[in-house]
Coordinates of C-alpha atoms (C1' of nucleotides) in Angstrom, one line a residue:
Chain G
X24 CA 50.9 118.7 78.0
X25 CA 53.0 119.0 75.1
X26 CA 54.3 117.1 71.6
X27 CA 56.3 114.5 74.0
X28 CA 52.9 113.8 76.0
X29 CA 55.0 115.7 78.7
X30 CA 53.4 118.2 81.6
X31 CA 55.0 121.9 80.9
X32 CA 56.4 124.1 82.8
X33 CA 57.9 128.0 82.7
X34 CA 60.1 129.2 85.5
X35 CA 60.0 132.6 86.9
X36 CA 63.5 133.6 88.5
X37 CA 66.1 136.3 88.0
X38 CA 69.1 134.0 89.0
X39 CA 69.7 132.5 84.8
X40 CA 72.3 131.0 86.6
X41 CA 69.8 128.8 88.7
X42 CA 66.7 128.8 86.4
X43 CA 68.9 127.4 83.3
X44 CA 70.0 124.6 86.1
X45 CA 67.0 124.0 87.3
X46 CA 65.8 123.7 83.3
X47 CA 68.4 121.2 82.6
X48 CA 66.9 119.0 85.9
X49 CA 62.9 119.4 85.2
X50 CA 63.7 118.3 81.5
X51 CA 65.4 115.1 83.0
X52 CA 62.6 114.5 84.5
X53 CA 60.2 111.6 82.9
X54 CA 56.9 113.3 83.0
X55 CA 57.8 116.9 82.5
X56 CA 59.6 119.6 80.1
X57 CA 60.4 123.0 80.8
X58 CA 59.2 125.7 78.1
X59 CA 61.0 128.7 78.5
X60 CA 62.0 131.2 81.3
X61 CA 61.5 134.7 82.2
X62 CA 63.4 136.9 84.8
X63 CA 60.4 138.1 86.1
X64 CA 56.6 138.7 86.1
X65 CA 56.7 141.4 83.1
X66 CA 59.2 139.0 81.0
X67 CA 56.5 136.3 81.9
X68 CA 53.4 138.7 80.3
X69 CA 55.7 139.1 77.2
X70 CA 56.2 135.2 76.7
X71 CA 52.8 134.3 77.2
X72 CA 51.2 136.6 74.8
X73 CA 53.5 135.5 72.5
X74 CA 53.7 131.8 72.8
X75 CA 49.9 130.0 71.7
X76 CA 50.5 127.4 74.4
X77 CA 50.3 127.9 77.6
X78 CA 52.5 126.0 80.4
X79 CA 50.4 123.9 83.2
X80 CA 52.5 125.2 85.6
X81 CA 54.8 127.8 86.3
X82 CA 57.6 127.9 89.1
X83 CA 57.9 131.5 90.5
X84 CA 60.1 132.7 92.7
X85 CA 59.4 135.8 94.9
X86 CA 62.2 138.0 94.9
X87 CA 62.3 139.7 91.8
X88 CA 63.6 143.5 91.0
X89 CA 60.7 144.1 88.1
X90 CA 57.8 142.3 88.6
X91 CA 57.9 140.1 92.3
X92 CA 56.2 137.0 92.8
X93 CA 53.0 138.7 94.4
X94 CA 52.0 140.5 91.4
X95 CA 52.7 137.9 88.8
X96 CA 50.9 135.2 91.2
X97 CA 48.6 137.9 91.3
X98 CA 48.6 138.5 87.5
X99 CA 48.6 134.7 86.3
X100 CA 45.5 133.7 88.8
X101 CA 43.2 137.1 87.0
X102 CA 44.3 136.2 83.5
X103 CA 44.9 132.4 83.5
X104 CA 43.5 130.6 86.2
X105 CA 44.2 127.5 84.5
X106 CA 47.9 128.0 85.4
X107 CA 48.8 125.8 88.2
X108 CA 51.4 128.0 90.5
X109 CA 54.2 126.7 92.3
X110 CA 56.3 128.6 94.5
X111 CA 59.7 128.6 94.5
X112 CA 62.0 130.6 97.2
X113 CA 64.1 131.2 99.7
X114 CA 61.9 132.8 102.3
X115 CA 60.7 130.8 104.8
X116 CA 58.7 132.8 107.2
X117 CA 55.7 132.2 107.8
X118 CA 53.9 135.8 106.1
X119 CA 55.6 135.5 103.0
X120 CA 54.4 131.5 102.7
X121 CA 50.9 132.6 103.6
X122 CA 50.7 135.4 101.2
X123 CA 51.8 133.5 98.5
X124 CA 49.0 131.1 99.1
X125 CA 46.4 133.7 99.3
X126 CA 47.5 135.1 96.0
X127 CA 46.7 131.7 94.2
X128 CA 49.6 129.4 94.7
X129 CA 49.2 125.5 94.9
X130 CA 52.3 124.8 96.7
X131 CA 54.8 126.5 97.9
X132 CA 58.6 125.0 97.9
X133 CA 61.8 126.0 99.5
X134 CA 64.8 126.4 97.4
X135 CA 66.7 124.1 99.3
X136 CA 64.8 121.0 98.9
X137 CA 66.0 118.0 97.5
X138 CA 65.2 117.7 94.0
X139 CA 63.6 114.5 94.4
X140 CA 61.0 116.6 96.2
X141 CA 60.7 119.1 93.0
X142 CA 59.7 115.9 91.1
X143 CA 57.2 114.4 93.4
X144 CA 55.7 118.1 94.0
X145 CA 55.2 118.8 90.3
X146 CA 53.5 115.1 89.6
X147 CA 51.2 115.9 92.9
X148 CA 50.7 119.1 91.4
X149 CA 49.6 117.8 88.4
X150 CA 47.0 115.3 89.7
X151 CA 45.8 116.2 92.7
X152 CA 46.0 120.1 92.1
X153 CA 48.3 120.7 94.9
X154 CA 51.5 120.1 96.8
X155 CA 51.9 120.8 100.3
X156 CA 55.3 120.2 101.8
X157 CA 55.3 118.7 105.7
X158 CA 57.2 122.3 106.6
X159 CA 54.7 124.7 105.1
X160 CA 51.6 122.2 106.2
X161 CA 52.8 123.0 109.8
X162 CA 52.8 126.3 108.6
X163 CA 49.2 126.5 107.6
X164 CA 47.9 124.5 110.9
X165 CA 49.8 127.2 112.9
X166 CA 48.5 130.2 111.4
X167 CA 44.8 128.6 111.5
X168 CA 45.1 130.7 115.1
X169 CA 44.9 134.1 114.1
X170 CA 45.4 134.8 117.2
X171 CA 48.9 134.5 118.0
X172 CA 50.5 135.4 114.5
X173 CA 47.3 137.1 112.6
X174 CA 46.6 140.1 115.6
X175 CA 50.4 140.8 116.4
X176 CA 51.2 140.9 112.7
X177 CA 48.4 143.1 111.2
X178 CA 50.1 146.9 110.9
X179 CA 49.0 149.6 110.8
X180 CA 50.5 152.2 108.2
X181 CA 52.1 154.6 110.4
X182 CA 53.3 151.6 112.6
X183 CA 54.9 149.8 109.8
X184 CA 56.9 153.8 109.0
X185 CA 57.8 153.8 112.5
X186 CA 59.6 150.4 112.4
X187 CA 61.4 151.0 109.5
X188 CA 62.6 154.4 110.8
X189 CA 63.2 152.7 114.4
X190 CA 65.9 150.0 111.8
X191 CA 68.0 153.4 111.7
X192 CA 70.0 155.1 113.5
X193 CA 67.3 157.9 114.5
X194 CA 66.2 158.9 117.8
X195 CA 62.8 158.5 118.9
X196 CA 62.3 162.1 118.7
X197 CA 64.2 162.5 115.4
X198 CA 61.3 159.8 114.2
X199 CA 58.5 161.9 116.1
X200 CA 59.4 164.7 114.0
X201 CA 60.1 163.2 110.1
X202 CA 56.3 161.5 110.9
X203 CA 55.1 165.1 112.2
X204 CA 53.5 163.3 115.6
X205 CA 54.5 164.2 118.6
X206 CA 57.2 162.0 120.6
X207 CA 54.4 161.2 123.2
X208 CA 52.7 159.0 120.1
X209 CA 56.0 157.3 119.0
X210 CA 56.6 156.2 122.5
X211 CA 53.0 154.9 121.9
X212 CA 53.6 153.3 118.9
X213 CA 56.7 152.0 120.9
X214 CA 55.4 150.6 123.9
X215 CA 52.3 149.2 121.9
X216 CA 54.7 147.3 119.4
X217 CA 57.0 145.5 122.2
X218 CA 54.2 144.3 124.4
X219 CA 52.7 142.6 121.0
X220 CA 55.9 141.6 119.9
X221 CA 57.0 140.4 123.2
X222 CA 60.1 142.1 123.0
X223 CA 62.4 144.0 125.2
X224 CA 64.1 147.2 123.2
X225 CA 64.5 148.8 120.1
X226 CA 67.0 146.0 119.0
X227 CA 65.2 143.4 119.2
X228 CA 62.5 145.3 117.2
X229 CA 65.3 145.7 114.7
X230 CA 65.3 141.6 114.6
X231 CA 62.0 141.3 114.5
X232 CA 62.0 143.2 111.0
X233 CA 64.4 141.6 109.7
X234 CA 63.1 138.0 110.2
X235 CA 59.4 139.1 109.2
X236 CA 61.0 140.9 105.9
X237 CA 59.8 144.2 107.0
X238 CA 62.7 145.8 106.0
X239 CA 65.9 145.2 103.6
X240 CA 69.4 145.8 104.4
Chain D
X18 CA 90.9 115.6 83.0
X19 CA 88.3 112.3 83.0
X20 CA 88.1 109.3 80.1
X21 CA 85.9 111.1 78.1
X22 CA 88.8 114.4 77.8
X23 CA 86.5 116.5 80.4
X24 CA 87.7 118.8 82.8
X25 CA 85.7 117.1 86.2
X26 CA 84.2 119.1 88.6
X27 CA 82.9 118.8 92.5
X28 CA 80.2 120.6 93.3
X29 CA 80.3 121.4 97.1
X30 CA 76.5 122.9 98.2
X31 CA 74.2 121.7 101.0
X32 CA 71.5 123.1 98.8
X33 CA 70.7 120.0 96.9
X34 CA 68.2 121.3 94.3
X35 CA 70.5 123.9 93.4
X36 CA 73.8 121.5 93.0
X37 CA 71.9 119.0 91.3
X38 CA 70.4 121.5 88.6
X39 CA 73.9 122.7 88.0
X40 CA 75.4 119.3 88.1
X41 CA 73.0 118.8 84.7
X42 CA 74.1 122.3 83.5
X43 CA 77.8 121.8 83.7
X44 CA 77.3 118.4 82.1
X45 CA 76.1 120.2 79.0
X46 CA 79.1 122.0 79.0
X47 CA 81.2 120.7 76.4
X48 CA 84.7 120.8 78.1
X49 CA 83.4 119.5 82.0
X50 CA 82.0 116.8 83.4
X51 CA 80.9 116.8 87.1
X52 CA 82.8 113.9 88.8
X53 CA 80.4 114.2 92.6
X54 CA 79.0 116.3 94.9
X55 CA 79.3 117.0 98.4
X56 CA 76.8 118.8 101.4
X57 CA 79.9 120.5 102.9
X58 CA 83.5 119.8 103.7
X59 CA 83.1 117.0 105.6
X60 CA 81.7 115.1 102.8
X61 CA 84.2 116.4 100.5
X62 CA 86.5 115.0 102.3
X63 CA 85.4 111.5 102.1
X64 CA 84.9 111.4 98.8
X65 CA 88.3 112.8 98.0
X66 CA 89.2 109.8 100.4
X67 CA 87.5 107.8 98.5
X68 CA 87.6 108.2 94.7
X69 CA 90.9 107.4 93.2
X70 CA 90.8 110.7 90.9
X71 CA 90.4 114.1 92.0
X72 CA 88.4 116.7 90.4
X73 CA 90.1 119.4 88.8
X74 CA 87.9 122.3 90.1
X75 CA 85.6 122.3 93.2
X76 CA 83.1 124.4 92.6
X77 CA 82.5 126.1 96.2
X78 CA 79.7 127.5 98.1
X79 CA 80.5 129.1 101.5
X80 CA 77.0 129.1 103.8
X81 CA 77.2 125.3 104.5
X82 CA 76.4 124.4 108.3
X83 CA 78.9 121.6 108.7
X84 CA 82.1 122.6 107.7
X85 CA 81.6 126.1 106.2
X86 CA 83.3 127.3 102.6
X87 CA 86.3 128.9 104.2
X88 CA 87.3 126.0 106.1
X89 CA 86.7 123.7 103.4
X90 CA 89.2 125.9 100.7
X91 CA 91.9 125.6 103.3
X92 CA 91.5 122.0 104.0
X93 CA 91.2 122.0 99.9
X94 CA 94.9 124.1 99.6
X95 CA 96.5 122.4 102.5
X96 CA 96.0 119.1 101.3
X97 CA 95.3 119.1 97.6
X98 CA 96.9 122.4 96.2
X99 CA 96.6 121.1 92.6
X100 CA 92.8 121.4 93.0
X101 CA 91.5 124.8 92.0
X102 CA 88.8 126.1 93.7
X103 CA 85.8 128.4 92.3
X104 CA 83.7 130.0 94.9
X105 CA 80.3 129.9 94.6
X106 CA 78.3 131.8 96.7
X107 CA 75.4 134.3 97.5
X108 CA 77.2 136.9 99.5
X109 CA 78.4 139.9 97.4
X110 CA 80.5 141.7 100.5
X111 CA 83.7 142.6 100.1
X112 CA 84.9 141.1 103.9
X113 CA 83.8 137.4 102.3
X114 CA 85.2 137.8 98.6
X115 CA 88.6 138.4 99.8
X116 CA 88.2 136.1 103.2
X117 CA 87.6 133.4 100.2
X118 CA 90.2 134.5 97.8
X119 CA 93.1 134.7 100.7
X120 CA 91.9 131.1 101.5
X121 CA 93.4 130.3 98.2
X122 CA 90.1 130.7 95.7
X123 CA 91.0 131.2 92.3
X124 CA 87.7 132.6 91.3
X125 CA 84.8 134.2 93.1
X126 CA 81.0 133.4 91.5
X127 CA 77.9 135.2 92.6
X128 CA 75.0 132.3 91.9
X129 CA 72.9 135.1 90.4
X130 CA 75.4 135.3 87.0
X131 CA 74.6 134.3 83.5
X132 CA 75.5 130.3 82.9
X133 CA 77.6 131.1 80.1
X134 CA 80.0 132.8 82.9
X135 CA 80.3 129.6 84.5
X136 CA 81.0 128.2 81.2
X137 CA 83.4 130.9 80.0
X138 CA 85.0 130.9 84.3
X139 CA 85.4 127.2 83.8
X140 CA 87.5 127.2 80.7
X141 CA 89.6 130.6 82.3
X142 CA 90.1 128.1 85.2
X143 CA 91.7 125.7 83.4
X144 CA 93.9 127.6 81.0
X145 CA 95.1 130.6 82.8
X146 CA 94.2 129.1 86.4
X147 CA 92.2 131.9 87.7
X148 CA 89.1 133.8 86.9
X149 CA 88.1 137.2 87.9
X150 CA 84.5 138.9 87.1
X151 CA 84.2 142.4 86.3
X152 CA 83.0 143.1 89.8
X153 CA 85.3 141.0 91.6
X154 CA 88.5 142.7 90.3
X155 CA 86.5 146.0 91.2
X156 CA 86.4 145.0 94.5
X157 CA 90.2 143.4 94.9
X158 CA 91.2 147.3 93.6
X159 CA 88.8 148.7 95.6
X160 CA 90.6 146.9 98.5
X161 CA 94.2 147.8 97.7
X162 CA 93.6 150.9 100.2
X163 CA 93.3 149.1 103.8
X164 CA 92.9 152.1 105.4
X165 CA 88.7 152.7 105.0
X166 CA 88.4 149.1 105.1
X167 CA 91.1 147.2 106.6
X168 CA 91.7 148.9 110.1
X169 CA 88.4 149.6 110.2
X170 CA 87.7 145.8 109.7
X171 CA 89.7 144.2 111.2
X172 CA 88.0 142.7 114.7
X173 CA 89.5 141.8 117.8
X174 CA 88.4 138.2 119.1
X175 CA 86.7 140.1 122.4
X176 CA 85.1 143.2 119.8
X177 CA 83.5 140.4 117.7
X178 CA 81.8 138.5 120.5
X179 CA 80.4 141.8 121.7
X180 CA 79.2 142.4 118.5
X181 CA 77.1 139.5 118.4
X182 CA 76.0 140.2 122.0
X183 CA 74.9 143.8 121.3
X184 CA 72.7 142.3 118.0
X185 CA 70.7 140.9 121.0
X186 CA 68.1 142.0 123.4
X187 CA 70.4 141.9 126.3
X188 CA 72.0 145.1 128.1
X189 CA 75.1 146.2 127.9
X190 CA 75.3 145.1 132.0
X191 CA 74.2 141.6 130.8
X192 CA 76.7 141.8 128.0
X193 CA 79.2 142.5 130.7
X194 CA 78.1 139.8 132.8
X195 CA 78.3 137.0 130.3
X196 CA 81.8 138.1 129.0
X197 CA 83.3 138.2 132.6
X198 CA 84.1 141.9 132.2
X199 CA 83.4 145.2 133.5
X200 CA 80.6 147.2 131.7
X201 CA 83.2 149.8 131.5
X202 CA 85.4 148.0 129.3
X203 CA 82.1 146.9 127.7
X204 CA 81.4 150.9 127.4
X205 CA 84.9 151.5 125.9
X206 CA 84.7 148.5 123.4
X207 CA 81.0 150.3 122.5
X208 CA 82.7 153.7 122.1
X209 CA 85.5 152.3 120.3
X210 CA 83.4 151.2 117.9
X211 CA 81.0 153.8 117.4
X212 CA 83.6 156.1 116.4
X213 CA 85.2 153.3 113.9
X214 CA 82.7 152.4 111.9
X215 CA 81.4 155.8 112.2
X216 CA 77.5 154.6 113.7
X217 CA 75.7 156.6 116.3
X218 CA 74.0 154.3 118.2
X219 CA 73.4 150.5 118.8
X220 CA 70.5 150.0 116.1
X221 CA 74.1 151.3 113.6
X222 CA 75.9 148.6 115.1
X223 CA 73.3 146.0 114.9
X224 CA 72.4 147.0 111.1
X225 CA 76.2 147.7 110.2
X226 CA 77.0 143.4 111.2
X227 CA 73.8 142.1 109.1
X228 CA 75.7 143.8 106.4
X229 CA 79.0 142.4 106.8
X230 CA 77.5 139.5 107.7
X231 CA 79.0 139.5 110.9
X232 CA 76.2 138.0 112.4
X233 CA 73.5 135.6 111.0
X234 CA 69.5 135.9 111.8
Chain V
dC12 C1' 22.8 162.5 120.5
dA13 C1' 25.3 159.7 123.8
dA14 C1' 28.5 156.0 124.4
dA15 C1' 32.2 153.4 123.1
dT16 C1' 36.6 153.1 120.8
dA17 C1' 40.9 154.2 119.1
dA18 C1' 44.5 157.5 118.1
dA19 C1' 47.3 161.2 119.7
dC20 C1' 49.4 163.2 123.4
dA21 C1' 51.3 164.1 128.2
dG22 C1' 53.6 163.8 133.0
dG23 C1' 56.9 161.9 135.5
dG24 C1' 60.4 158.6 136.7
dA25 C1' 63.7 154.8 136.5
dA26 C1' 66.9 152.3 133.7
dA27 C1' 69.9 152.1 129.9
dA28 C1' 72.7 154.1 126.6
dT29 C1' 75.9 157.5 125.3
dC30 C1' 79.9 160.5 125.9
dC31 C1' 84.2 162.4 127.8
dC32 C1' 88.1 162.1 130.6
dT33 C1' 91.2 159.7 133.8
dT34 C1' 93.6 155.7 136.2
dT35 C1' 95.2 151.1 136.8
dT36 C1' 97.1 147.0 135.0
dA37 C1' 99.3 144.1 131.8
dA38 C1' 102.0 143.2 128.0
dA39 C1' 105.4 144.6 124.6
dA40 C1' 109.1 147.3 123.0
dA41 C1' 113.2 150.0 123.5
Chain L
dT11 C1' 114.9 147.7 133.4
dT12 C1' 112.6 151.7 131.9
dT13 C1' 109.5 153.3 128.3
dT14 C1' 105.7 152.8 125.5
dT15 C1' 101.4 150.9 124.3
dA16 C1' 97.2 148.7 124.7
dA17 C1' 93.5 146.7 127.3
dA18 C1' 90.5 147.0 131.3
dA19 C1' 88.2 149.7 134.5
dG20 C1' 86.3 153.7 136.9
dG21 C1' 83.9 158.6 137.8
dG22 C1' 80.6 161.4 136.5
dA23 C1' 77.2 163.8 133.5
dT24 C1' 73.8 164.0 129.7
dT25 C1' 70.7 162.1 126.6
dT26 C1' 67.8 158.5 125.2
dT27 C1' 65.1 154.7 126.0
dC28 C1' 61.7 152.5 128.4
dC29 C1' 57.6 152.1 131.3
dC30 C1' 53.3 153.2 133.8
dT31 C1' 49.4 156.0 134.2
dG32 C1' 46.2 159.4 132.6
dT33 C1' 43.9 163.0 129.4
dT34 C1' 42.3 165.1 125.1
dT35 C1' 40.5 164.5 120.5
dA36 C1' 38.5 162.3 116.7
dT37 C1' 35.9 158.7 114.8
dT38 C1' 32.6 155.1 115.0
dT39 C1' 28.7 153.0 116.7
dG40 C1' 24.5 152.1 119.4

DNA sequence: CAAATAAACAGGGAAAATCCCTTTTAAAAA
DNA sequence: TTTTTAAAAGGGATTTTCCCTGTTTATTTG
């Protein structure tokens, strides 16, 4: 709550070209005013330490070179609970939603919303603490079953090396021998992986990491 | 050029949170005024049917479902040359900048750039009637030389399809199958290919089209 | 300590992918 | 019409992938 008796907020992104947009729109906006910006979790440190007041909420998006979304969610919730998060991206898979909400989010909004929604999700924010969109709701009820989702998706370290190295152009045995294992265990690690994942070869295993974000191009 | 002596703009992106912010940046702008905006090129194209006046720059984005950026520039050129188009997009591949310039763009955007580019690409726009970043131009000279990138790139009808196929789980024998050909001459378009883009196996091929984005997830 | 559990490793075999080289067929050019 | 070129298809061999079953080894647990 600022001078203007408005709710404040402090966006997180590295696309100026977006957050100084999406400035001009929450400052149109009756009930709130936008403080200041950073271009990622670091920047956001910097401003906060300097600045005496602090913003009641702060949209963060994930995808940051410096300082990603994870930390700084990570960073705000240890040193100033009082910060209401709101997420703010373009992933919509299920793991990155959830892991954002286990870090200390309140909401969790997709980039492609209509802004309408932005409004309504920083006044529910502000009064009820929350905002839960219908999409990552679903989300939530879905991964109640940890079952399904929570088993399959749980890695192990050497399995999550042996996917990314399976996303390349290696051979199995090539693999066996960066990880020092024997080509017996990949084809473990192998077979294990596409009965969980239900799928049928190494490409689809490729897929697979790319829609869970397992790997980048 | 509107009453109040603005430049006017369209702003053609299905992601509404995004055009809307921008609508309120580019209305800060001193010289530009945005006149609409549109989901895609359908919509553009009834509101061009519409309104009396037409903007003087569309500002474009090319991921749209309905009628993508590409189609939408030559609908722009073949029917309203006078209207300079700016592309707006995510996708910082060569293939797509110069796909989107030879459609008749006169500028190419990235969204992640400073807003006083768009400000300062703007104002270009309408003096000097084009507008070329740093890395842009970099990438039209880069270009010049079609031999790495132009033979190389440039996909049959029948090579494309298979491309798509092979990004799936199905075998080569299915791929074969569903194309009405022999897996032979599935084999040779493989080998073909292989030996092109210079890729050893079919985890290359899947990872070299998610680059180019031949292929979406 | 014994039993259970999980990770690493192995044998063996079928299917798929990869590679090289040749032939047929169809279309285009000389 | 002959020649050339390119696409489609085939033969055949090697490597890799994929799959099932089982054993050893290390770690955890009762």
């Amino acid at each position: 709550m600022n001078l203007v008796g408005k709710h404040t907020v402090a966006i997180v992104d590295d696309h100026s070209l977006f957050a100084r947009s999406l400035e001009k729109l929450i400052n149109s906006f009756s009930h709130f005013r936008v403080l200041f910006h950073a271009k990622n979790g670091v920047e956001l440190q910097e401003r906060i330490n300097e600045e005496k007041i602090l913003p009641d909420i702060v949209l963060l998006d994930i995808n940051m070179p410096v300082m990603n979304g994870f930390e700084t969610a990570e960073w705000i919730m240890g040193n100033h609970p009082k910060i209401k998060i709101l997420a703010l991206s373009m992933e919509d898979d299920e793991q990155t939603i959830l892991r954002m909400l286990r870090k200390g989010a309140k909401g969790y909004l997709l980039k492609d919303i209509h802004p309408e929604i932005l409004n309504t999700a920083l006044k529910e924010l502000m009064e009820k603490g929350y905002y839960h969109s219908d999409k990552v709701s679903e989300t939530l009820l879905h991964s109640i079953s940890p079952d399904e989702e929570g088993r399959v998706m749980d890695f192990k370290e050497n399995e999550l090396i042996f996917i990314q190295l399976a996303c390349s152009e290696m051979t199995y045995k090539e693999i066996a021998h960066v990880m020092d294992l024997s080509p017996k265990t990949i084809d473990g690690y192998r077979q294990d992986l596409f009965k969980r994942l239900k799928i049928k070869n190494r490409v689809g295993l490729v897929i697979f990491a790319l829609k869970k974000n397992l790997i980048k191009l």
